Amino acid sequence: MSNLWVMETQNLYPEMEQNLSIDTLMVAKEELREDEATRNNALVQMRLWLKQNNKIIYSRSDDSFLLRFLRAKKFSLPLAQEALERYLLLRQTFGRQFGFYQFDTTCPRLEELLKLGYIFAVPKRDKNGRRIIITRPGVFNPSKWCNTEMTRMHAITYETLLEDQENQIRGFVHYTDAAGMCLQQLTLFTPREAIRIVKNGEQTIPMRHKEIYGVNVPLSLKFALDFGLSLISEKIRSRVKIFNSIKESHAYIDQSLLPKEYGGEMEMSKMIGKLIFNNTIILQSTFYLFKQMIDLWKQELLEKREQILKSEKMSVNEDMFSEGARQGRVSALTNQSHHHMVGSFRQLTVD
């Protein structure tokens, strides 16, 4: 099957000439070995490779999309090409597991998760020009939603942010509030699925994870945290910091950028107050009169919606990939502690 569409789709996406600042271009040069000549040559080589690659049926070939992989691999063409192949294969073979399908935040169920503030990016950048991604897994009710809705929210968030070239260069700060998390949430994924998600999340999704903060982690879930940390590289593990309280985290992150509920200035949302149901007063943070950070994030999602939806057309010839690649394996588990943690994970029981 011809992959001519690879080249033709270049015109379907507006080129992301975003007038990057001098400071951002300097970061790209110092951290990613990127300059104008390197960038232009790499894009030409990537498009030529795509045109000749029989494994790939359909793929975006606009600058912004290709630069995700080039920047994530510091302009190593072989590594960027391998990363792009793996990414497209992952989307196709494990699309539902990783949330790579139905990228539409106007879906009522996803809109409800968005209103809850399950995951969103704060509007301002930190002193290093990075976007901060807030995740609040405690608001995800596993009796109401399924794991694919969780992963879809993550995928939509990351894909939207990666459309911005400054984010590709500057990277991201992750801030997770684990308050309210329960064992039942962990059982949404099998151990094999958890391993696949964590490993591919680091090595296949072309994001630069610069800082990772966790607050309010329940002691009952410490073993799950240890399991997750055992799966990531030492480089990323060194960037993880866990705090007992939100206040402790303020020493590492500009609290003015966080939602007001976390010590910042702008509220995530404003609560209506009292909801009357069967003559009973119920206080629920899921009903809002006016949203601030979440409203701004929703607007950002809607601005990129059409472009994100077009990406669902991308596809590959699965039969041309190895069995290991089709199974989503990044690398073999060799550490015995991984197997021990998987055993513990498998034995979870939830009332």
mmCIF file of C-alpha atoms in Angstrom, residues 133 158 171-174 200-203 205-212 235-236 239:
data_model
loop_
_atom_site.group_PDB
_atom_site.id
_atom_site.type_symbol
_atom_site.label_atom_id
_atom_site.label_comp_id
_atom_site.label_asym_id
_atom_site.label_seq_id
_atom_site.Cartn_x
_atom_site.Cartn_y
_atom_site.Cartn_z
ATOM 1 C CA ILE A 133 0.532 19.785 34.362
ATOM 2 C CA TYR A 158 -0.212 15.650 26.165
ATOM 3 C CA GLY A 171 9.584 20.488 28.569
ATOM 4 C CA PHE A 172 7.058 19.929 31.331
ATOM 5 C CA VAL A 173 6.617 19.982 35.083
ATOM 6 C CA HIS A 174 4.229 17.369 36.505
ATOM 7 C CA ASN A 200 6.119 3.768 26.979
ATOM 8 C CA GLY A 201 5.042 6.948 28.722
ATOM 9 C CA GLU A 202 8.704 7.728 29.306
ATOM 10 C CA GLN A 203 10.339 6.268 26.220
ATOM 11 C CA ILE A 205 5.684 9.600 24.015
ATOM 12 C CA PRO A 206 7.970 12.461 22.826
ATOM 13 C CA MET A 207 7.803 14.631 25.930
ATOM 14 C CA ARG A 208 10.596 16.179 27.962
ATOM 15 C CA HIS A 209 9.759 15.434 31.606
ATOM 16 C CA LYS A 210 11.849 17.982 33.524
ATOM 17 C CA GLU A 211 10.403 17.906 37.058
ATOM 18 C CA ILE A 212 7.916 15.559 38.726
ATOM 19 C CA LYS A 235 17.468 10.016 34.896
ATOM 20 C CA ILE A 236 13.730 10.514 35.329
ATOM 21 C CA ARG A 239 13.713 14.299 38.945
#
